[in-house]
XYZ file of C-alpha atoms in Angstrom:
681
model
C 0.096 0.016 0.089
C 1.480 3.369 -1.041
C 0.389 6.995 -0.375
C 1.132 9.685 2.280
C -0.429 9.120 5.724
C -2.993 11.780 6.543
C -3.512 12.217 10.248
C -7.214 11.851 10.862
C -7.048 14.693 13.467
C -5.799 17.093 10.787
C -8.361 16.219 8.269
C -10.731 19.294 7.498
C -14.394 18.859 8.242
C -17.404 20.634 6.710
C -20.092 21.397 9.320
C -22.955 22.622 7.413
C -21.451 25.650 5.620
C -18.496 26.088 7.865
C -15.119 24.642 6.949
C -13.228 23.499 9.918
C -9.418 23.178 9.337
C -9.105 19.946 11.447
C -11.248 17.682 13.607
C -10.158 19.037 17.002
C -12.370 20.926 19.222
C -12.245 22.784 22.653
C -15.877 22.302 23.812
C -17.983 24.708 25.649
C -16.920 25.398 29.084
C -16.764 28.494 31.511
C -13.253 29.331 32.760
C -14.841 32.229 34.683
C -12.614 34.920 33.064
C -15.544 37.053 32.277
C -15.756 40.577 33.708
C -19.077 41.676 34.711
C -20.474 39.032 32.617
C -18.683 40.254 29.462
C -16.001 38.063 27.527
C -13.310 41.066 27.588
C -9.506 40.903 27.054
C -8.631 38.047 29.536
C -11.558 35.931 28.019
C -10.623 36.722 24.487
C -6.955 35.992 24.748
C -7.607 32.756 26.116
C -9.413 31.447 23.207
C -7.383 33.216 20.714
C -4.407 31.298 22.073
C -5.920 28.104 21.177
C -6.689 29.313 17.685
C -3.236 30.454 17.186
C -2.277 26.904 18.441
C -4.160 25.496 15.489
C -7.378 24.253 16.827
C -10.227 23.887 14.370
C -13.146 25.035 16.622
C -13.173 26.828 19.961
C -16.436 27.047 21.848
C -17.108 29.769 24.305
C -19.697 30.547 27.055
C -19.883 27.272 28.832
C -23.628 28.077 29.847
C -23.852 31.774 28.645
C -27.057 32.883 30.279
C -30.053 33.953 28.332
C -32.161 35.664 31.126
C -31.775 37.286 34.619
C -33.525 34.641 36.336
C -30.736 32.238 35.329
C -28.144 34.109 37.611
C -24.458 33.196 36.948
C -23.193 30.269 39.013
C -19.568 30.538 38.140
C -18.656 33.690 36.021
C -21.186 32.907 33.181
C -21.571 35.187 30.307
C -24.604 37.574 30.235
C -25.769 36.810 26.595
C -29.194 38.408 27.615
C -27.376 41.864 27.249
C -27.137 43.929 24.026
C -23.758 45.238 25.389
C -22.342 41.765 24.852
C -22.359 42.175 21.174
C -19.247 44.230 20.649
C -17.190 42.150 22.964
C -18.273 38.926 21.087
C -17.567 40.597 17.892
C -13.976 41.350 18.904
C -13.436 37.727 20.176
C -14.829 36.352 17.044
C -12.840 38.453 14.852
C -9.577 37.765 16.623
C -10.209 33.761 16.574
C -11.128 34.011 12.913
C -7.782 35.989 12.053
C -5.938 33.113 13.687
C -7.810 30.554 11.472
C -10.343 28.871 13.875
C -14.150 28.965 14.097
C -15.931 29.876 17.224
C -19.383 29.143 18.653
C -21.184 30.026 21.899
C -23.169 27.767 24.198
C -26.476 29.398 25.367
C -28.522 28.239 28.257
C -31.089 28.792 31.085
C -29.615 27.239 34.074
C -32.967 26.511 35.522
C -32.249 25.141 39.045
C -28.530 24.789 38.623
C -27.565 28.025 40.329
C -28.606 29.917 43.418
C -31.487 31.937 44.619
C -29.030 34.362 46.500
C -27.033 35.750 43.520
C -27.496 38.075 40.577
C -30.725 39.912 40.881
C -32.157 37.572 43.563
C -35.010 36.447 41.194
C -36.405 33.100 42.100
C -34.814 30.414 39.880
C -37.315 28.205 38.010
C -37.516 24.521 37.037
C -40.159 22.069 35.550
C -41.015 21.015 39.211
C -40.156 22.313 42.553
C -37.169 19.761 43.167
C -34.096 21.111 44.771
C -30.747 20.557 42.991
C -28.231 18.973 45.455
C -25.102 20.705 44.108
C -26.341 24.304 43.942
C -28.900 23.855 46.607
C -31.487 25.934 45.182
C -35.118 25.374 45.785
C -36.879 26.306 42.543
C -40.169 27.860 41.778
C -42.355 25.784 39.201
C -42.156 27.477 35.878
C -45.424 29.173 34.885
C -46.669 29.345 31.323
C -45.563 33.213 31.158
C -42.167 32.113 32.358
C -41.813 29.734 29.547
C -43.165 32.370 26.989
C -40.639 34.821 28.183
C -37.688 32.214 28.078
C -38.538 31.192 24.493
C -38.162 34.863 23.522
C -34.733 35.097 25.598
C -33.237 32.153 23.733
C -34.251 33.556 20.411
C -32.737 37.069 21.332
C -29.664 35.485 22.731
C -28.914 33.594 19.476
C -29.735 36.562 17.199
C -26.916 38.420 19.276
C -24.501 35.691 18.593
C -25.209 35.805 14.977
C -24.906 39.626 14.914
C -21.598 39.297 16.570
C -20.236 37.270 13.858
C -19.858 33.940 15.773
C -20.146 30.782 13.663
C -22.991 29.038 15.584
C -24.834 28.471 19.045
C -24.981 25.393 21.195
C -27.956 24.572 23.480
C -26.908 23.065 26.892
C -29.196 20.303 27.742
C -27.812 18.447 30.742
C -28.627 19.540 34.168
C -30.176 22.760 32.858
C -33.637 23.969 31.991
C -34.308 22.469 28.532
C -33.354 18.871 29.724
C -35.063 19.492 33.005
C -38.352 19.286 31.125
C -37.544 16.155 29.113
C -36.036 14.260 31.967
C -38.539 12.089 33.830
C -36.223 12.506 36.844
C -36.990 16.348 37.054
C -40.442 16.771 35.306
C -43.359 15.958 37.681
C -45.846 18.171 35.924
C -49.283 17.120 35.189
C -50.120 19.878 32.622
C -49.159 19.951 28.949
C -45.560 19.974 29.633
C -45.450 16.870 31.756
C -46.221 13.150 31.417
C -45.610 11.752 27.884
C -42.340 12.482 25.879
C -44.287 14.649 23.530
C -45.398 16.767 26.397
C -42.081 16.887 27.957
C -40.568 17.959 24.850
C -43.084 20.557 24.140
C -41.056 23.559 25.708
C -37.649 22.503 24.475
C -38.758 22.038 20.946
C -40.586 25.605 21.153
C -37.015 26.988 22.085
C -35.166 25.271 19.146
C -37.955 26.367 16.873
C -37.606 29.970 18.101
C -33.969 30.057 17.860
C -33.878 28.647 14.291
C -36.399 31.197 13.260
C -34.261 34.059 14.780
C -31.028 33.095 13.357
C -32.253 31.602 9.827
C -31.588 28.394 8.130
C -27.803 28.907 7.535
C -26.608 29.374 10.905
C -25.174 26.314 12.852
C -27.090 25.275 15.805
C -25.929 22.375 17.993
C -26.866 20.730 21.342
C -24.904 19.359 24.089
C -26.974 16.840 25.764
C -27.102 13.850 28.015
C -28.684 10.934 26.192
C -28.517 8.615 29.075
C -28.526 10.024 32.659
C -27.398 6.678 33.948
C -29.638 6.952 37.047
C -32.719 5.076 38.232
C -35.722 7.060 37.236
C -33.808 9.271 34.990
C -33.547 9.518 31.096
C -32.431 6.176 29.656
C -30.620 5.687 26.348
C -33.530 4.638 24.301
C -35.664 7.644 25.146
C -32.320 9.917 24.833
C -31.838 8.745 21.192
C -35.491 9.443 20.490
C -35.016 12.974 21.879
C -31.959 13.382 19.774
C -33.764 12.326 16.566
C -36.554 14.710 17.428
C -34.181 17.768 18.043
C -32.392 17.034 14.697
C -35.762 17.118 12.951
C -36.160 20.466 14.243
C -32.964 21.699 12.770
C -30.195 20.883 15.116
C -27.027 20.559 13.206
C -24.667 18.663 15.625
C -24.918 16.753 18.805
C -22.318 16.922 21.521
C -22.721 13.551 23.473
C -22.835 13.607 27.348
C -23.535 10.331 29.407
C -24.792 10.667 32.997
C -26.130 13.654 35.100
C -24.592 16.642 37.017
C -26.820 17.371 39.920
C -24.355 16.007 42.640
C -20.623 16.222 42.848
C -20.356 12.405 42.608
C -22.374 12.440 39.419
C -20.508 15.323 37.882
C -17.129 13.563 38.535
C -18.426 10.599 36.269
C -19.595 12.955 33.581
C -16.228 14.853 33.596
C -13.976 11.958 34.755
C -11.026 13.097 36.978
C -7.644 11.380 37.483
C -7.930 7.728 38.254
C -10.787 7.333 35.724
C -10.135 5.170 32.714
C -9.377 7.114 29.520
C -12.424 8.185 27.518
C -14.923 6.189 29.484
C -17.863 7.331 27.376
C -16.224 7.207 23.898
C -18.024 3.974 22.935
C -21.322 5.458 23.897
C -20.657 8.470 21.682
C -19.890 6.192 18.997
C -23.102 4.459 19.480
C -25.010 7.852 19.162
C -23.135 8.566 16.042
C -24.490 5.598 14.455
C -28.077 6.420 15.501
C -28.421 10.078 14.401
C -28.138 11.825 11.074
C -25.953 14.616 12.082
C -22.363 15.170 12.980
C -21.235 14.123 16.596
C -18.681 15.481 18.914
C -17.755 14.223 22.436
C -15.396 15.430 25.207
C -14.565 13.417 28.285
C -11.062 12.661 29.438
C -9.895 12.465 25.927
C -6.527 13.900 27.242
C -4.147 12.524 24.571
C -3.620 12.725 20.895
C -3.512 8.823 20.468
C -7.058 8.481 21.994
C -8.228 11.424 19.991
C -6.962 10.105 16.909
C -8.355 6.795 17.564
C -11.995 8.272 17.960
C -11.757 10.023 14.626
C -10.004 7.074 12.755
C -12.487 4.510 13.848
C -15.558 6.553 12.954
C -16.705 7.201 16.606
C -16.791 10.847 16.350
C -16.758 13.494 13.713
C -15.116 16.148 15.935
C -13.124 15.277 19.165
C -13.176 17.424 22.224
C -9.842 17.944 23.926
C -10.855 20.774 26.116
C -8.847 20.185 29.444
C -5.841 18.943 27.232
C -5.834 22.424 25.517
C -5.911 24.136 28.989
C -2.638 22.209 29.515
C -1.354 22.937 26.079
C -3.140 25.282 23.576
C -0.579 24.134 20.811
C -1.538 20.553 20.568
C -2.527 20.749 16.974
C 0.477 22.966 15.887
C 2.862 20.156 17.559
C 1.123 17.383 16.003
C 1.322 19.252 12.579
C 5.066 19.918 13.169
C 5.991 16.279 14.158
C 6.546 17.375 17.792
C 3.587 15.313 19.297
C 6.079 14.131 21.929
C 6.588 17.735 23.219
C 2.718 18.245 24.024
C 2.281 19.202 27.732
C 0.074 16.486 29.035
C -3.222 17.055 30.866
C -2.623 14.836 33.874
C -6.422 14.965 34.931
C -5.669 16.552 38.021
C -8.956 18.442 38.004
C -7.379 21.493 39.372
C -8.973 23.751 36.432
C -12.518 22.790 37.395
C -12.057 22.736 41.180
C -10.849 26.130 41.147
C -13.920 27.471 39.472
C -16.114 25.601 41.782
C -14.431 27.173 44.627
C -15.615 30.724 43.446
C -12.317 31.304 41.554
C -11.294 30.725 38.046
C -9.848 28.121 36.052
C -6.124 27.239 36.378
C -4.176 24.478 34.922
C -2.118 22.692 37.654
C 1.080 22.936 35.615
C 0.539 25.625 32.754
C 0.719 28.996 34.749
C 0.103 30.892 31.412
C -3.431 29.501 30.904
C -5.967 32.120 31.944
C -2.980 34.587 32.131
C -2.577 35.196 28.556
C -2.852 38.917 28.997
C 0.396 38.743 31.018
C 2.231 35.565 30.282
C 3.166 34.053 27.063
C 2.546 30.213 26.447
C 5.709 29.893 24.426
C 8.959 31.101 26.088
C 10.635 33.725 23.986
C 14.574 33.522 23.623
C 16.697 35.981 25.577
C 17.936 38.994 23.734
C 20.889 39.163 26.086
C 24.141 37.075 26.200
C 23.517 33.383 27.516
C 24.176 33.077 31.174
C 25.259 30.104 33.346
C 22.546 29.028 35.751
C 22.641 26.501 38.643
C 19.230 25.155 39.680
C 19.103 23.104 42.927
C 16.219 20.711 43.243
C 14.300 18.618 40.581
C 10.765 19.097 41.888
C 8.000 20.836 39.748
C 9.599 24.245 40.568
C 13.164 23.453 39.976
C 12.363 21.453 36.670
C 10.205 24.440 35.420
C 12.987 26.781 36.250
C 15.592 24.723 34.361
C 13.086 24.291 31.427
C 12.417 28.056 31.147
C 15.960 29.092 31.492
C 17.139 26.618 28.833
C 14.400 27.884 26.444
C 15.633 31.328 27.157
C 19.056 30.294 25.767
C 21.069 30.044 29.120
C 23.313 27.126 29.944
C 21.570 25.142 32.998
C 22.928 22.674 35.446
C 20.261 21.041 37.606
C 21.310 19.302 40.974
C 19.037 16.724 42.523
C 19.797 15.016 45.853
C 17.738 12.027 45.097
C 18.254 9.469 42.267
C 15.075 10.503 40.418
C 13.198 13.773 40.007
C 9.911 14.707 41.164
C 9.970 15.798 44.900
C 6.394 15.765 46.478
C 4.753 15.027 43.109
C 6.510 11.687 42.912
C 5.104 10.883 46.407
C 1.465 12.021 45.318
C 1.738 9.865 42.238
C 2.639 6.716 44.409
C -1.112 6.425 45.110
C -2.256 4.224 42.269
C -5.416 6.408 41.478
C -3.187 9.494 41.267
C -0.300 7.989 39.212
C -0.766 10.223 36.242
C 0.484 13.152 38.410
C 3.947 12.086 37.444
C 3.415 13.436 33.994
C 3.999 16.992 35.443
C 7.515 15.678 36.185
C 8.174 13.418 33.091
C 7.164 16.232 30.624
C 9.622 18.651 32.243
C 12.308 16.193 32.515
C 11.899 15.237 28.778
C 11.780 19.035 27.744
C 15.002 19.665 29.765
C 16.781 16.919 28.120
C 15.619 18.162 24.772
C 16.894 21.717 25.495
C 20.370 20.288 26.770
C 19.908 20.806 30.475
C 22.668 19.068 32.461
C 20.679 17.107 34.986
C 22.809 15.486 37.907
C 21.165 13.168 40.305
C 22.540 11.985 43.758
C 24.082 15.360 44.394
C 23.169 16.646 47.879
C 24.261 20.062 46.823
C 26.171 22.391 49.413
C 27.397 25.742 48.721
C 30.656 24.434 47.232
C 28.985 22.272 44.688
C 26.998 25.304 43.411
C 29.972 27.725 43.562
C 32.163 25.185 41.508
C 29.956 25.837 38.545
C 30.877 29.389 38.602
C 27.132 30.446 38.045
C 25.754 33.769 36.945
C 22.328 32.853 38.403
C 21.339 30.310 41.220
C 17.796 29.126 41.772
C 17.264 27.218 44.885
C 14.222 24.855 44.499
C 14.909 22.497 47.435
C 11.379 22.298 48.677
C 10.558 21.626 52.107
C 10.109 19.024 54.847
C 7.083 17.816 56.762
C 6.250 20.067 59.743
C 5.205 18.736 63.001
C 6.362 21.580 65.062
C 3.034 22.854 65.733
C 2.467 20.236 68.423
C 3.055 21.216 72.092
C 4.506 17.809 72.803
C 5.218 14.725 71.063
C 6.545 15.886 67.695
C 9.243 13.117 67.878
C 6.383 10.657 68.263
C 4.386 11.205 65.162
C 4.786 10.093 61.520
C 3.912 12.318 58.491
C 2.013 11.679 55.282
C 5.417 11.353 53.425
C 6.061 8.257 55.775
C 2.858 6.747 54.372
C 3.095 7.632 50.674
C 6.704 6.577 50.575
C 5.650 3.179 52.014
C 7.729 3.396 55.149
C 4.695 3.412 57.340
C 2.465 0.232 56.695
C 0.043 -0.918 59.166
C -3.110 -2.764 59.834
C -3.386 -1.251 63.368
C -5.200 1.871 64.680
C -4.075 5.217 63.139
C -5.141 8.844 63.788
C -4.558 10.950 60.771
C -4.480 14.693 61.628
C -4.769 17.076 58.760
C -4.891 20.897 59.037
C -3.420 21.554 55.663
C -6.816 20.953 53.942
C -5.478 19.655 50.535
C -4.709 16.457 48.772
C -1.779 15.192 50.752
C -3.808 14.252 53.975
C -6.420 12.582 51.826
C -3.883 10.740 49.782
C -2.237 9.312 52.978
C -5.738 8.489 54.298
C -6.587 6.593 51.184
C -3.332 4.710 51.302
C -3.728 3.725 55.016
C -7.337 2.766 54.766
C -6.766 0.621 51.591
C -3.834 -0.964 53.343
C -5.916 -2.259 56.163
C -5.403 0.417 58.901
C -8.315 1.277 61.301
C -8.237 5.041 60.456
C -9.676 8.068 62.218
C -9.282 11.256 60.150
C -9.203 14.363 62.438
C -9.324 17.984 61.218
C -9.807 21.449 62.901
C -11.934 22.500 59.914
C -15.690 22.346 59.697
C -15.625 20.423 56.323
C -13.322 17.714 55.160
C -10.407 19.002 53.124
C -11.740 22.345 52.052
C -9.080 22.822 49.460
C -10.038 19.740 47.574
C -12.829 20.431 45.028
C -15.883 18.796 43.769
C -14.268 16.833 40.937
C -11.640 15.198 43.214
C -13.235 14.559 46.583
C -15.637 12.015 45.591
C -13.100 9.499 44.982
C -11.669 10.093 48.238
C -15.111 9.845 49.942
C -15.709 6.656 48.081
C -12.574 5.190 49.649
C -13.588 6.574 53.042
C -16.926 4.889 52.930
C -15.594 1.732 51.600
C -13.146 1.340 54.401
C -15.348 2.783 57.183
C -13.007 5.731 57.826
C -13.960 7.623 60.948
C -14.127 11.316 60.378
C -13.812 13.980 63.371
C -14.445 17.532 62.531
C -13.610 20.672 64.494
C -10.789 19.053 66.489
C -7.123 20.376 66.791
C -4.406 17.848 67.742
C -2.371 19.552 70.316
C -0.042 16.951 71.837
C 1.108 13.255 71.667
C 2.434 11.080 74.352
C 3.442 7.611 74.721
C 1.535 5.620 77.346
C 1.753 1.783 78.072
C 3.322 1.265 74.701
C 0.577 3.101 72.623
C 0.215 6.709 71.525
C -2.242 9.051 73.172
C -3.326 11.958 71.098
C -5.011 14.990 72.597
C -7.635 16.631 70.675
C -9.027 20.172 71.551
C -12.391 21.483 70.514
C -12.216 25.213 70.663
C -16.074 25.534 70.114
C -16.773 23.615 73.470
C -13.359 24.225 75.132
C -12.997 20.572 75.597
C -10.113 17.980 75.179
C -10.554 14.412 74.290
C -8.140 11.660 74.081
C -7.487 8.950 71.598
C -5.340 5.904 72.233
C -3.901 4.601 68.915
C -0.995 2.725 67.442
C 0.030 5.535 65.251
C -0.409 9.238 64.631
C 0.113 10.749 61.299
C 0.152 14.492 60.758
C -0.331 16.695 57.789
C 0.614 20.178 58.386
C 2.452 21.343 55.212
C 6.105 21.727 55.092
C 8.995 23.977 56.556
C 11.489 25.207 53.826
C 14.682 23.430 53.373
C 16.587 26.653 53.124
C 19.976 26.135 54.639
C 21.688 26.209 51.106
C 19.776 29.345 50.230
C 21.086 31.016 53.159
C 24.590 29.898 52.951
C 24.673 31.293 49.301
C 23.394 34.869 50.288
C 26.650 36.367 51.319
C 28.219 35.689 47.796
C 25.222 36.925 45.943
C 24.712 40.232 44.203
C 21.076 40.636 45.239
C 21.155 38.999 48.724
C 18.253 36.848 47.533
C 16.084 39.811 47.334
C 13.280 39.640 44.677
C 12.151 43.010 43.112
C 8.486 42.109 43.311
C 7.252 45.107 40.910
C 9.756 43.759 38.317
C 8.476 40.146 38.846
C 4.989 41.047 38.105
C 5.844 43.264 35.383
C 8.127 40.434 33.791
C 11.036 42.875 33.965
C 14.608 41.435 34.566
C 15.709 41.552 38.192
C 18.434 44.262 38.599
C 18.821 44.547 42.533
C 22.309 44.848 43.540
C 23.045 44.876 47.171
C 26.487 43.479 47.287
C 28.888 44.942 44.719
C 31.165 41.990 45.256
C 28.470 39.471 44.706
C 29.233 37.073 41.839
C 25.752 35.674 41.077
C 21.970 36.418 41.452
C 20.443 34.172 43.989
C 16.574 33.220 44.087
C 14.459 30.724 45.848
C 11.224 29.383 44.565
C 8.307 26.899 45.437
C 8.279 25.051 48.967
C 11.817 26.474 49.572
C 10.121 29.745 50.190
C 6.845 28.555 51.920
C 4.478 25.427 51.813
C 2.177 25.880 48.748
C 0.880 23.824 46.072
C 2.083 22.513 42.565
C 0.680 25.356 40.680
C 2.221 27.889 42.995
C 5.586 26.229 42.573
C 5.424 26.278 38.753
C 4.135 29.821 38.627
C 7.020 31.024 40.856
C 9.478 29.482 38.554
C 7.904 30.585 35.253
C 7.376 34.120 35.881
C 10.718 34.556 37.430
C 12.785 32.930 34.970
C 10.935 34.282 32.061
C 12.611 37.501 32.457
C 16.159 36.442 33.338
């Protein structure tokens, strides 16, 4: 067989009148980058970067809201306001100029929001059933509500067309439209309830009104759950029947969802996090494609190019959504096209992007600090315009590896010293939990990039000042991380173990364990899951009023599943103050500040998670010979200007420290530290 191989992902695709340059899509999602409901500069640049990176279609407005009684839940665009048109126009023009197409998802959130935000209008739903995730008790929609909302949808779609967007997409999983057609959420006994025809009456009115408003040539799609995968919910047969009906009404493509999103546990199955199998709903999407007569797209943990390519090659999808993958690397298509597929920054499935949104913030990739900061940070590291410098980086955790990578991209000569025989630091510990093994991708990608860029990586070097100075450096970056902190205890710090002991495997027990966590993040839960899975009788104690408040809705369901499976006891609102040895066992004293009471637990082991203290001895030993005394010009740092502080005229090198060598923080903070510092060196 002869002929040139055509990558299925790079094949163009005709979607109605739209010519898409390839099959890769960033599906509708809301990164919460809007300002007062408008897609201003930050929002625009985020999508333009993906267009510059070669994507075929980027979709904005994950749940752009069509009416004021659908108040924003997480930074939603206000598509019901005329003032959004010029902002959408500016975004559409910029995306088109970069070669991609752009559509907007529009919706009425129904009950999936709060009564206590926006204009404080009562939220509405087909029936007065509370949504567990957003906790709103909705009003039952009246006929005049439905008339108004039909008009609102039509007006919103018309604004999108006026703006020069290439299409709109209805959102129909967990929102108002599907709330009517799902038997789980529609308990009405009027003309909008009961039979499938009745349950479809309102959604089909909306679709017809939108088609009339935008005309026959404008692209209309729908992202819908075709199987809610829950007792009493929408089943596949009825879901496929609905899909065929909406296609008859003029829907041009279907974006496939399986499941429901009204609880965090259910959402974590629709948007599978780390530990889930790759592309768990892909076969289902292929079944939908074989059953409907319009193009089908799907996104759901399709993190890697190989899986995406398979989905297109085998005819399971027409367009493949790689949404979180593009948050990790917006240049996926460009790298595939240039033969640099092995240099794509991987999405590790950490869920930090979505968890940040659901914690009233905005989307952040756990290891790409430029995502969402395109107005300040470039995704592609520019070469330095100055003379190359010699840099020594100490520590091969995420901060040190990122510093070495960026400095090498800038054109500097880099030596990286690591005390252990392998890189990774605390990320390697986190990835020791089988369900979280993909975390190591944060490290593996940087090691590969450093090798590609010629970084001299030396393992098994416990760097002292003389090791660093022997390299005659111009710049020294200390990324030595931290060590577990148990100094908060009034007594017994020498009696406790820490989460590193658990995750490294040095502490294994089937005895009784009290795990105390006042860090509130993943490390304590990782250790708890490992202990419980290993047979320990575990009590998890925290001074917080909720379990692990820094772990978001996509990630905590898997931990809670493990807690339930192994009958882990959880004690809230208690602070570990002291540990003593008594009769060969450990006695932990727990203080409840609300009641002013102290309780004791007698256990075999006490494990603590209280963050880390910096390993900063090397840093302080290098200060006397440095030109800047370790000082960072924070104004210059934030403006991405070079560091020019000179406190010591005799100093031979600039000295900086980053990551946990400064203070106990998370992976994103460590990588962000390194990136913005080294970008201007």
